[in-house]
Short mmCIF file of C-alpha atoms in Angstrom, two decimals:
data_model
loop_
_atom_site.label_atom_id
_atom_site.label_comp_id
_atom_site.label_asym_id
_atom_site.label_seq_id
_atom_site.Cartn_x
_atom_site.Cartn_y
_atom_site.Cartn_z
CA MET A 1 125.16 94.46 116.17
CA GLN A 2 128.42 96.24 116.63
CA SER A 3 129.58 97.81 113.39
CA LEU A 4 132.97 96.79 112.12
CA THR A 5 133.99 100.19 110.84
CA ASN A 6 132.96 103.75 111.54
CA ARG A 7 131.96 104.14 107.89
CA ALA A 8 128.70 102.20 108.15
CA THR A 9 125.61 104.17 107.17
CA PRO A 10 122.02 103.08 107.72
CA VAL A 11 120.08 102.13 104.59
CA ASP A 12 117.62 104.74 103.42
CA ARG A 13 114.27 102.95 103.28
CA ARG A 14 112.03 105.95 102.72
CA PRO A 15 109.53 105.50 99.86
CA MET A 16 110.65 107.13 96.63
CA THR A 17 109.50 110.62 95.86
CA PHE A 18 107.83 111.41 92.56
CA ALA A 19 111.04 112.80 91.07
CA GLU A 20 112.85 109.63 92.04
CA LYS A 21 110.11 107.45 90.57
CA LEU A 22 110.55 109.18 87.22
CA TYR A 23 114.12 107.79 87.18
CA LEU A 24 115.08 110.45 84.64
CA PRO A 25 117.22 112.54 87.02
CA ALA A 26 119.03 109.40 88.11
CA ILE A 27 119.57 108.39 84.50
CA ALA A 28 120.90 111.85 83.67
CA LYS A 29 123.26 111.64 86.63
CA GLY A 30 124.50 108.24 85.52
CA MET A 31 125.02 109.43 81.99
CA GLY A 32 126.99 112.36 83.33
CA ILE A 33 129.25 109.98 85.18
CA THR A 34 129.89 107.84 82.12
CA LEU A 35 130.46 110.93 79.99
CA LYS A 36 133.13 112.08 82.40
CA HIS A 37 134.89 108.76 81.99
CA LEU A 38 135.04 109.36 78.26
CA PHE A 39 137.67 112.01 78.83
CA LYS A 40 139.60 110.39 81.64
CA LYS A 41 143.12 109.16 81.28
CA LYS A 42 143.12 105.57 80.12
CA ALA A 43 144.41 103.01 82.56
CA THR A 44 145.53 100.72 79.76
CA VAL A 45 149.19 100.12 78.99
CA ASN A 46 149.72 99.48 75.27
CA TYR A 47 151.53 96.29 76.10
CA PRO A 48 153.96 95.30 73.39
CA GLU A 49 154.86 98.90 72.62
CA GLU A 50 154.88 100.12 76.21
CA THR A 51 155.79 98.03 79.18
CA ARG A 52 155.17 98.81 82.77
CA PRO A 53 158.41 99.38 84.68
CA PHE A 54 159.10 96.72 87.27
CA SER A 55 160.49 97.35 90.70
CA PRO A 56 164.22 96.65 90.98
CA VAL A 57 163.56 93.60 93.14
CA PHE A 58 161.39 91.96 90.49
CA ARG A 59 162.50 88.41 89.72
CA GLY A 60 161.98 87.54 86.08
CA LEU A 61 163.58 85.17 83.62
CA HIS A 62 167.10 83.97 84.37
CA ILE A 63 170.25 85.04 82.61
CA LEU A 64 173.67 83.45 82.74
CA ASN A 65 176.30 86.05 83.21
CA ARG A 66 179.83 86.38 81.76
CA ASP A 67 182.83 88.06 83.25
CA GLU A 68 184.56 91.20 81.97
CA GLU A 69 186.46 89.26 79.31
CA GLY A 70 183.34 87.57 78.07
CA ARG A 71 184.02 84.19 79.63
CA GLU A 72 181.16 82.18 81.09
CA ARG A 73 181.10 82.46 84.84
CA CYS A 74 179.22 79.24 85.54
CA THR A 75 181.35 76.34 86.74
CA ALA A 76 178.53 73.81 86.94
CA CYS A 77 178.88 73.40 90.68
CA GLY A 78 175.20 72.53 90.92
CA LEU A 79 174.44 74.66 93.96
CA CYS A 80 171.62 76.42 92.14
CA ALA A 81 170.05 73.08 91.27
CA VAL A 82 170.34 71.99 94.89
CA ALA A 83 168.87 75.24 96.12
CA CYS A 84 165.98 75.10 93.67
CA PRO A 85 162.81 74.11 95.56
CA ALA A 86 160.99 73.28 92.36
CA GLU A 87 163.85 71.22 90.93
CA ALA A 88 163.66 73.14 87.70
CA ILE A 89 167.37 73.30 86.99
CA THR A 90 169.40 70.52 85.36
CA MET A 91 172.98 70.73 84.20
CA GLU A 92 175.82 68.68 82.85
CA ALA A 93 179.40 69.59 83.61
CA ALA A 94 182.33 69.31 81.22
CA GLU A 95 186.03 69.94 81.51
CA ARG A 96 187.66 72.86 79.81
CA LEU A 97 190.12 71.79 77.09
CA PRO A 98 193.36 73.62 76.32
CA GLY A 99 192.64 76.54 73.99
CA GLU A 100 189.22 77.19 75.50
CA GLU A 101 190.46 79.53 78.21
CA HIS A 102 188.85 82.49 76.49
CA LEU A 103 185.45 80.78 76.68
CA TYR A 104 185.22 79.53 80.23
CA ARG A 105 186.50 81.10 83.38
CA GLU A 106 187.29 77.97 85.35
CA GLU A 107 188.42 74.44 84.54
CA LYS A 108 184.92 73.11 84.76
CA TYR A 109 181.93 74.54 82.90
CA ALA A 110 178.30 73.72 82.16
CA ALA A 111 178.02 71.92 78.87
CA ARG A 112 174.29 71.81 79.28
CA TYR A 113 172.33 74.14 81.55
CA GLU A 114 168.56 74.02 81.44
CA ILE A 115 165.82 75.62 83.45
CA ASN A 116 162.29 74.41 83.01
CA MET A 117 160.34 77.65 83.14
CA LEU A 118 157.10 75.81 83.74
CA ARG A 119 158.45 74.41 86.98
CA CYS A 120 160.38 77.48 88.05
CA ILE A 121 158.62 79.47 90.76
CA PHE A 122 160.92 82.49 90.39
CA CYS A 123 161.89 82.37 94.07
CA GLY A 124 165.40 83.60 93.39
CA PHE A 125 167.14 80.95 95.47
CA CYS A 126 169.38 80.01 92.52
CA GLU A 127 170.56 83.58 92.31
CA GLU A 128 171.37 83.56 96.01
CA ALA A 129 173.01 80.14 95.97
CA CYS A 130 175.39 80.85 93.11
CA PRO A 131 178.92 81.33 94.46
CA LYS A 132 180.25 82.51 91.09
CA GLN A 133 177.63 85.23 90.47
CA ALA A 134 176.75 83.47 87.25
CA VAL A 135 172.98 83.25 87.42
CA TYR A 136 170.82 86.35 87.76
CA MET A 137 167.15 87.03 87.39
CA SER A 138 166.32 89.72 84.86
CA GLU A 139 163.34 92.05 84.59
CA THR A 140 161.74 90.34 81.60
CA PHE A 141 159.00 87.85 82.16
CA ALA A 142 156.20 85.65 80.86
CA PRO A 143 157.42 83.81 77.83
CA ALA A 144 154.75 82.41 75.51
CA ASN A 145 155.09 79.22 73.57
CA TYR A 146 152.98 76.68 71.76
CA GLN A 147 154.79 73.63 73.10
CA ARG A 148 155.92 72.55 76.53
CA LYS A 149 159.42 71.87 75.34
CA GLY A 150 159.68 75.50 74.30
CA PHE A 151 159.63 76.42 77.95
CA ILE A 152 162.81 74.50 78.73
CA TYR A 153 165.37 77.24 78.43
CA GLY A 154 168.85 76.15 77.45
CA LYS A 155 172.12 77.98 77.57
CA ASP A 156 171.56 79.72 74.26
CA ASP A 157 168.35 81.24 75.64
CA MET A 158 169.85 82.49 78.87
CA LEU A 159 173.48 83.32 78.22
CA ILE A 160 173.94 87.03 77.83
CA PRO A 161 175.71 88.09 74.65
CA HIS A 162 179.49 88.16 74.58
CA PRO A 163 180.36 91.77 75.44
CA GLN A 164 183.34 92.14 73.09
CA LYS A 165 181.69 90.30 70.21
CA GLN A 166 178.67 92.47 70.66
CA ILE A 167 180.79 95.62 70.38
CA LYS A 168 182.45 94.28 67.22
CA GLU A 169 179.11 93.43 65.65
CA ASN A 170 177.72 96.82 66.49
CA ASN A 171 180.70 98.53 64.91
CA GLN A 172 180.33 96.64 61.66
CA MET B 1 99.02 108.31 23.92
CA GLU B 2 102.74 108.26 23.72
CA PHE B 3 104.49 106.35 26.42
CA THR B 4 107.98 107.45 27.34
CA ILE B 5 110.37 106.38 30.03
CA ASP B 6 112.27 109.06 31.83
CA TRP B 7 115.66 107.33 31.79
CA TYR B 8 117.36 110.13 33.67
CA PHE B 9 114.85 109.76 36.46
CA LEU B 10 115.45 106.01 36.65
CA ILE B 11 119.24 106.38 36.69
CA GLU B 12 119.01 109.15 39.24
CA LYS B 13 116.87 107.06 41.57
CA LEU B 14 119.04 103.97 41.10
CA LEU B 15 122.14 105.95 41.97
CA LEU B 16 120.41 107.43 44.98
CA ILE B 17 119.24 104.03 46.19
CA SER B 18 122.72 102.57 45.88
CA ALA B 19 124.22 105.57 47.64
CA VAL B 20 121.75 105.43 50.51
CA LEU B 21 122.17 101.66 50.90
CA GLY B 22 125.93 101.95 50.75
CA ILE B 23 125.99 104.77 53.27
CA SER B 24 123.71 102.92 55.68
CA LEU B 25 125.86 99.81 55.44
CA VAL B 26 129.09 101.71 55.96
CA VAL B 27 127.65 103.70 58.86
CA ALA B 28 126.33 100.49 60.43
CA MET B 29 129.72 98.86 59.92
CA TYR B 30 131.54 101.68 61.58
CA SER B 31 128.95 101.85 64.34
CA THR B 32 130.24 98.47 65.48
CA TRP B 33 133.68 100.01 65.64
CA GLY B 34 132.30 103.12 67.32
CA GLU B 35 130.38 101.04 69.80
CA ARG B 36 133.54 99.29 70.89
CA LYS B 37 135.48 102.53 71.03
CA VAL B 38 132.82 104.30 73.09
CA ALA B 39 132.54 101.31 75.40
CA ALA B 40 136.27 101.33 75.88
CA TRP B 41 136.46 105.06 76.52
CA ILE B 42 133.66 104.94 79.05
CA GLN B 43 135.45 102.10 80.80
CA ASP B 44 138.84 103.86 80.69
CA ARG B 45 140.19 101.50 78.06
CA ARG B 46 141.41 102.13 74.52
CA GLY B 47 139.30 99.88 72.35
CA PRO B 48 140.29 98.38 69.02
CA ASN B 49 143.58 99.89 67.90
CA ARG B 50 145.45 97.04 66.20
CA ALA B 51 143.80 96.63 62.79
CA GLY B 52 144.80 99.67 60.80
CA PRO B 53 145.16 103.22 62.16
CA PHE B 54 142.94 103.62 65.27
CA GLY B 55 141.63 100.11 64.61
CA LEU B 56 139.67 101.41 61.62
CA LEU B 57 139.96 98.09 59.79
CA GLN B 58 138.38 96.28 62.73
CA PRO B 59 134.89 96.03 61.15
CA LEU B 60 136.45 94.35 58.10
CA ALA B 61 138.30 91.92 60.33
CA ASP B 62 135.11 91.18 62.27
CA GLY B 63 133.19 90.64 59.06
CA GLY B 64 135.88 88.32 57.72
CA LYS B 65 135.83 86.37 60.93
CA LEU B 66 132.06 85.97 60.78
CA PHE B 67 132.21 84.79 57.18
CA PHE B 68 134.77 82.11 57.93
CA LYS B 69 133.06 80.78 61.03
CA GLU B 70 131.35 77.43 60.80
CA GLU B 71 127.77 77.72 59.70
CA ILE B 72 125.41 75.47 61.62
CA ILE B 73 121.79 74.80 60.80
CA PRO B 74 120.25 72.62 63.51
CA ALA B 75 119.12 69.21 62.21
CA GLN B 76 115.48 69.70 63.15
CA ALA B 77 115.29 73.31 62.03
CA ASN B 78 113.12 74.51 59.21
CA ARG B 79 115.89 75.29 56.76
CA PHE B 80 113.94 77.69 54.59
CA LEU B 81 112.66 79.79 57.45
CA PHE B 82 116.00 79.56 59.19
CA VAL B 83 117.65 81.34 56.28
CA LEU B 84 114.67 83.64 55.75
CA GLY B 85 114.80 85.06 59.29
CA PRO B 86 118.06 86.98 59.14
CA SER B 87 117.46 87.98 55.52
CA LEU B 88 114.14 89.47 56.53
CA ALA B 89 115.70 91.32 59.44
CA MET B 90 118.31 92.78 57.12
CA PHE B 91 115.78 93.55 54.40
CA THR B 92 113.36 95.43 56.63
CA ALA B 93 116.22 97.32 58.22
CA CYS B 94 117.35 98.58 54.83
CA LEU B 95 113.86 99.32 53.55
CA THR B 96 113.06 102.22 55.85
CA SER B 97 115.72 104.47 54.37
CA ALA B 98 113.60 104.96 51.25
CA VAL B 99 111.36 107.72 52.57
CA ILE B 100 113.93 109.73 54.50
CA PRO B 101 114.86 113.07 52.98
CA TRP B 102 118.64 113.05 53.09
CA GLY B 103 118.85 116.63 51.98
CA ASP B 104 117.17 119.29 49.93
CA SER B 105 117.44 119.00 46.17
CA LEU B 106 120.66 119.30 44.20
CA THR B 107 120.78 120.97 40.81
CA ILE B 108 122.91 118.89 38.48
CA ALA B 109 123.19 119.99 34.84
CA GLY B 110 119.90 121.85 34.95
CA ARG B 111 118.01 118.96 36.52
CA GLU B 112 116.68 119.23 40.01
CA VAL B 113 117.56 116.03 41.84
CA SER B 114 115.70 115.42 45.07
CA LEU B 115 117.77 113.66 47.70
CA GLN B 116 114.86 111.56 48.80
CA ILE B 117 114.22 108.21 47.18
CA ALA B 118 110.45 108.40 47.48
CA ASP B 119 108.60 111.45 48.73
CA ILE B 120 105.35 109.66 49.45
CA ASN B 121 102.67 111.40 51.43
CA ILE B 122 102.44 108.55 53.91
CA GLY B 123 106.17 108.50 54.68
CA VAL B 124 105.95 107.84 58.38
CA LEU B 125 103.23 105.24 57.95
CA TRP B 126 105.57 103.39 55.61
CA ILE B 127 108.26 103.40 58.25
CA MET B 128 105.89 102.13 60.93
CA ALA B 129 104.69 99.41 58.57
CA VAL B 130 108.20 98.25 57.72
CA VAL B 131 109.30 98.35 61.34
CA GLY B 132 106.26 96.22 62.10
CA MET B 133 107.49 93.74 59.52
CA GLY B 134 110.77 93.58 61.41
CA VAL B 135 108.92 91.49 63.99
CA TYR B 136 108.77 88.69 61.43
CA GLY B 137 112.55 88.54 61.31
CA ILE B 138 112.62 88.02 65.05
CA MET B 139 109.71 85.62 65.23
CA ILE B 140 110.71 83.49 62.24
CA GLY B 141 114.27 83.28 63.50
CA GLY B 142 113.13 81.98 66.85
CA TRP B 143 110.56 79.62 65.40
CA ALA B 144 112.74 78.14 62.68
CA SER B 145 115.53 77.13 65.06
CA ASN B 146 113.19 74.55 66.62
CA ASN B 147 114.50 75.39 70.04
CA LYS B 148 112.10 76.07 72.87
CA PHE B 149 114.35 78.67 74.41
CA SER B 150 114.81 80.64 71.24
CA LEU B 151 111.07 80.43 70.58
CA LEU B 152 110.41 81.85 74.03
CA ALA B 153 113.00 84.53 73.42
CA ALA B 154 111.44 85.32 70.07
CA CYS B 155 108.07 85.74 71.74
CA ARG B 156 109.71 88.04 74.23
CA GLY B 157 111.42 90.06 71.52
CA ALA B 158 108.34 90.24 69.33
CA SER B 159 106.03 91.30 72.12
CA GLN B 160 108.57 93.92 73.16
CA VAL B 161 108.71 95.38 69.67
CA ILE B 162 104.94 95.34 69.31
CA SER B 163 104.38 96.85 72.77
CA TYR B 164 106.69 99.74 72.12
CA GLU B 165 105.34 100.39 68.67
CA LEU B 166 102.07 101.55 70.23
CA PRO B 167 103.42 104.48 72.27
CA MET B 168 105.73 105.28 69.36
CA GLY B 169 102.76 105.60 67.05
CA LEU B 170 100.84 107.63 69.60
CA ALA B 171 103.77 109.97 70.10
CA LEU B 172 103.96 110.43 66.34
CA ILE B 173 100.25 111.18 66.10
CA ALA B 174 100.78 114.14 68.42
CA LEU B 175 103.54 115.27 66.09
CA PHE B 176 101.30 114.99 63.04
CA MET B 177 98.67 117.10 64.73
CA LEU B 178 101.23 119.90 64.65
CA SER B 179 102.70 119.20 61.24
CA GLY B 180 99.48 118.29 59.47
CA SER B 181 101.41 116.03 57.13
CA LEU B 182 102.83 112.52 57.11
CA SER B 183 105.44 113.28 54.47
CA LEU B 184 108.88 113.48 56.03
CA LYS B 185 109.91 116.14 53.53
CA ASP B 186 107.01 118.34 54.60
CA ILE B 187 107.87 117.83 58.24
CA VAL B 188 111.45 118.91 57.65
CA GLU B 189 110.40 121.92 55.58
CA GLN B 190 108.10 123.06 58.38
CA GLN B 191 110.95 122.84 60.87
CA ARG B 192 113.12 124.79 58.46
CA ASP B 193 110.82 127.77 58.76
CA GLY B 194 109.61 127.33 62.30
CA LEU B 195 110.74 125.74 65.49
CA TRP B 196 112.17 122.27 65.75
CA PHE B 197 109.47 119.89 66.85
CA VAL B 198 111.47 118.81 69.89
CA VAL B 199 110.69 122.21 71.38
CA LEU B 200 106.97 121.79 70.80
CA GLN B 201 106.85 118.08 71.63
CA PRO B 202 109.43 117.35 74.34
CA ILE B 203 107.44 114.54 75.94
CA GLY B 204 106.58 113.12 72.55
CA PHE B 205 110.26 113.12 71.68
CA LEU B 206 111.16 111.38 74.93
CA ILE B 207 108.57 108.69 74.30
CA PHE B 208 109.76 108.29 70.74
CA LEU B 209 113.35 108.05 71.92
CA ILE B 210 112.57 105.36 74.49
CA CYS B 211 110.51 103.41 71.96
CA ALA B 212 113.29 103.70 69.39
CA PHE B 213 115.65 102.15 71.90
CA ALA B 214 113.20 99.33 72.50
CA GLU B 215 112.52 98.78 68.80
CA CYS B 216 116.22 98.47 68.06
CA ASN B 217 116.68 96.03 70.94
CA ARG B 218 119.22 98.33 72.46
CA THR B 219 120.07 98.65 76.12
CA PRO B 220 118.16 99.00 78.46
CA PHE B 221 115.81 96.89 76.35
CA ASP B 222 118.39 94.45 75.01
CA LEU B 223 116.91 91.25 76.34
CA PRO B 224 117.93 89.31 73.21
CA GLU B 225 121.50 90.01 74.17
CA ALA B 226 121.13 88.66 77.70
CA GLU B 227 123.11 85.54 77.08
CA ASN B 228 123.86 84.70 80.67
CA GLU B 229 120.49 85.18 82.24
CA LEU B 230 118.08 84.56 79.36
CA ASN B 231 119.92 82.14 77.08
CA GLY B 232 120.49 84.77 74.45
CA GLY B 233 117.58 85.63 72.24
CA TYR B 234 115.84 84.60 69.07
CA HIS B 235 119.26 84.19 67.44
CA LEU B 236 120.35 81.56 69.94
CA GLU B 237 120.89 78.86 67.32
CA TYR B 238 122.45 81.14 64.74
CA SER B 239 126.10 81.15 63.89
CA SER B 240 128.45 82.65 61.34
CA MET B 241 127.17 85.34 59.00
CA LYS B 242 123.50 84.58 59.72
CA LEU B 243 124.08 85.72 63.27
CA GLY B 244 126.13 88.54 61.80
CA PHE B 245 123.12 89.62 59.72
CA TYR B 246 120.92 89.80 62.81
CA LEU B 247 123.47 91.85 64.69
CA PHE B 248 124.20 94.00 61.66
CA ALA B 249 120.50 94.65 61.12
CA GLU B 250 120.42 96.00 64.66
CA TYR B 251 123.06 98.54 63.75
CA ILE B 252 121.28 99.56 60.56
CA ASN B 253 118.09 99.98 62.57
CA MET B 254 119.99 102.12 65.00
CA PHE B 255 121.27 104.31 62.18
CA ILE B 256 117.85 104.65 60.58
CA SER B 257 116.11 105.47 63.84
CA SER B 258 118.79 108.05 64.59
CA VAL B 259 118.14 109.65 61.19
CA LEU B 260 114.43 109.47 61.88
CA MET B 261 114.74 111.18 65.25
CA ALA B 262 116.89 113.89 63.68
CA THR B 263 114.37 114.29 60.88
CA LEU B 264 111.18 114.27 62.90
CA TYR B 265 112.22 116.22 65.95
CA PHE B 266 115.51 117.98 65.21
CA GLY B 267 114.90 119.56 61.86
CA GLY B 268 116.47 116.92 59.62
CA TYR B 269 118.70 118.61 57.09
CA ALA B 270 117.54 122.03 58.23
CA PHE B 271 119.78 123.96 60.54
CA PRO B 272 119.24 127.34 62.20
CA TYR B 273 119.76 130.45 60.07
CA MET B 274 120.31 128.34 56.95
CA ASP B 275 118.25 130.63 54.77
CA SER B 276 119.93 133.82 55.92
CA LEU B 277 123.43 132.60 54.99
CA GLY B 278 122.98 133.74 51.41
CA LEU B 279 124.39 130.55 49.90
CA ASP B 280 123.26 129.09 46.61
CA GLY B 281 121.18 125.92 46.39
CA ASN B 282 123.75 123.17 45.99
CA MET B 283 126.05 124.49 48.69
CA LEU B 284 123.13 124.81 51.09
CA THR B 285 122.02 121.27 50.31
CA ILE B 286 125.46 119.87 51.03
CA LEU B 287 125.62 121.78 54.31
CA GLY B 288 122.17 120.39 55.08
CA ILE B 289 123.38 116.84 54.53
CA VAL B 290 126.30 117.52 56.85
CA ALA B 291 123.89 118.90 59.46
CA LEU B 292 121.68 115.83 59.17
CA PHE B 293 124.62 113.51 59.61
CA LEU B 294 125.94 115.44 62.58
CA LYS B 295 122.57 115.10 64.28
CA THR B 296 122.44 111.43 63.34
CA PHE B 297 125.88 110.72 64.72
CA PHE B 298 124.92 112.41 67.94
CA PHE B 299 121.96 110.07 68.28
CA ILE B 300 124.06 107.03 67.43
CA PHE B 301 126.46 108.17 70.13
CA LEU B 302 123.50 108.57 72.47
CA PHE B 303 122.49 104.97 71.77
CA MET B 304 125.98 103.82 72.72
CA TRP B 305 126.29 106.17 75.65
CA VAL B 306 123.06 104.84 77.15
CA ARG B 307 124.12 101.28 76.49
CA TRP B 308 127.20 101.63 78.66
CA THR B 309 125.37 103.52 81.39
CA ILE B 310 122.04 101.90 82.13
CA PRO B 311 121.53 98.28 83.13
CA ARG B 312 118.89 96.25 81.35
CA PHE B 313 115.30 95.84 82.45
CA ARG B 314 113.76 92.76 83.90
CA TYR B 315 111.17 91.53 81.44
CA ASP B 316 108.11 92.35 83.54
CA GLN B 317 109.48 95.82 84.26
CA LEU B 318 109.97 96.33 80.55
CA MET B 319 106.37 95.42 79.83
CA LYS B 320 105.16 97.53 82.71
CA LEU B 321 107.03 100.56 81.41
CA GLY B 322 105.64 100.07 77.93
CA TRP B 323 102.00 99.51 78.78
CA LYS B 324 101.45 101.25 82.08
CA VAL B 325 103.69 104.27 81.68
CA LEU B 326 104.46 105.08 78.08
CA ILE B 327 101.06 104.41 76.51
CA PRO B 328 99.09 106.53 79.05
CA LEU B 329 101.73 109.21 78.82
CA ALA B 330 101.58 109.18 75.03
CA LEU B 331 97.79 109.34 75.14
CA LEU B 332 97.93 112.26 77.53
CA ASN B 333 100.44 114.02 75.32
CA MET B 334 98.18 113.44 72.35
CA LEU B 335 95.20 114.79 74.24
CA ILE B 336 96.98 117.96 75.31
CA THR B 337 98.44 118.52 71.86
CA GLY B 338 95.03 118.01 70.32
CA ALA B 339 93.45 120.48 72.72
CA VAL B 340 96.10 123.09 72.04
CA VAL B 341 95.78 122.68 68.29
CA LEU B 342 92.01 122.96 68.55
CA PHE B 343 92.19 126.10 70.67
CA ARG B 344 94.59 127.69 68.23
CA GLN B 345 92.36 126.92 65.28
CA ASN B 346 89.45 128.57 67.05
CA GLY B 347 91.34 131.73 67.64
CA PHE B 348 92.47 131.29 71.24
CA ASN B 349 96.01 132.41 71.18
CA PHE B 350 97.66 132.10 74.52
#
């Protein structure tokens, strides 16, 4: 039979010599190998304390972005929901009232914006579809929850903190 | 005749017994932690590190978990024997520590306190007898569960322990030919002056080591642990702390056999040049205890090291090794030792 690689070696079928039959040299060799591993660098990452850095193209949980003045960018156009192959995104639009100009960037905004993280396949199409640069995928991942409804992320889970409020709070 | 009770003697022995028991339990407890740490290190992992600093509270957490687990006694089991099994395993495991000399004697307030619970002149025989009783723990456990598989496993375990007790005994006989005494204290004292017996009896030590592994049901002889391929062992039907007792007894056995190996073949509490250090009695004794424990910990580590290196035997291979290799080898070793001792006694010094 033609060998698939050039690394193939024939099996050694010679009968064992006396030293080999004793097994003790082989055992000593094996114990040497395991002893070496005792001092090797551990491959483990201490997960909650240390996290492995992701590549910049990693697509994790979604965030809803704000503009420079802290207003929500999303205008509830629904393009992300249309682009979503898993149909994980639902939203309800509402009209901006007078006096709310500091909250929402455009006349229309998302009163309710939910992503079902159990359905989401993290393809990133929502990010690409968004014309307002409102939805981004972050580098955090894998939420844990005891109930299915805990995986439906609302606006309060995804909206990034208000930049100016955050500064004020930090100064206090 | 006036009959008096030496109260100091009684108190001294009681204290010693409690100390030895406590130490064996703590060492066994932390062997479970050490086992997991060593396993992790060998496999490039970290091991328990969440409960307390370096995971040091892990044994307590494990114990607590075992206590709170549901305790099941099978409906058709013999309830009395079912409870007796693990108790017996634990009992025999603890019993062997009585004849081990943990150190030379301490002088406390003018009294010389020997650090050996009972210096009987048949010390090693006592250990062999008690270890033999350990078979009952295995056999009763398997029988009382009223489960064919655990009965089969118990037969397997019991025959393994019995098979390996023979070469162990034979290896020890060769040692006694050299020492001329069965008292462990005597054996240690002889090694204090002369060579360690491992130098004079390397093959005997190897046989003893292998048999100790088999007696403790440790890898590569850990058939009772082969849950996937052999349906576990004699403790198949056990749950909660009763299972915990069986597993814990294994660790105590491991500790005791490590102490025994250190005592019989590696000089026990004696260490090289101990008498030329010019230290006084108590200090020397304490150093001796430290030496004994260092040797013991090395052997416990060896137990773990081997466990994560060597795969387990098939049952027929295990029996073959015991009967066809170790027993003839032990007999041969005995024969040669006997011949050498005889030649020496008759003035042939070579």
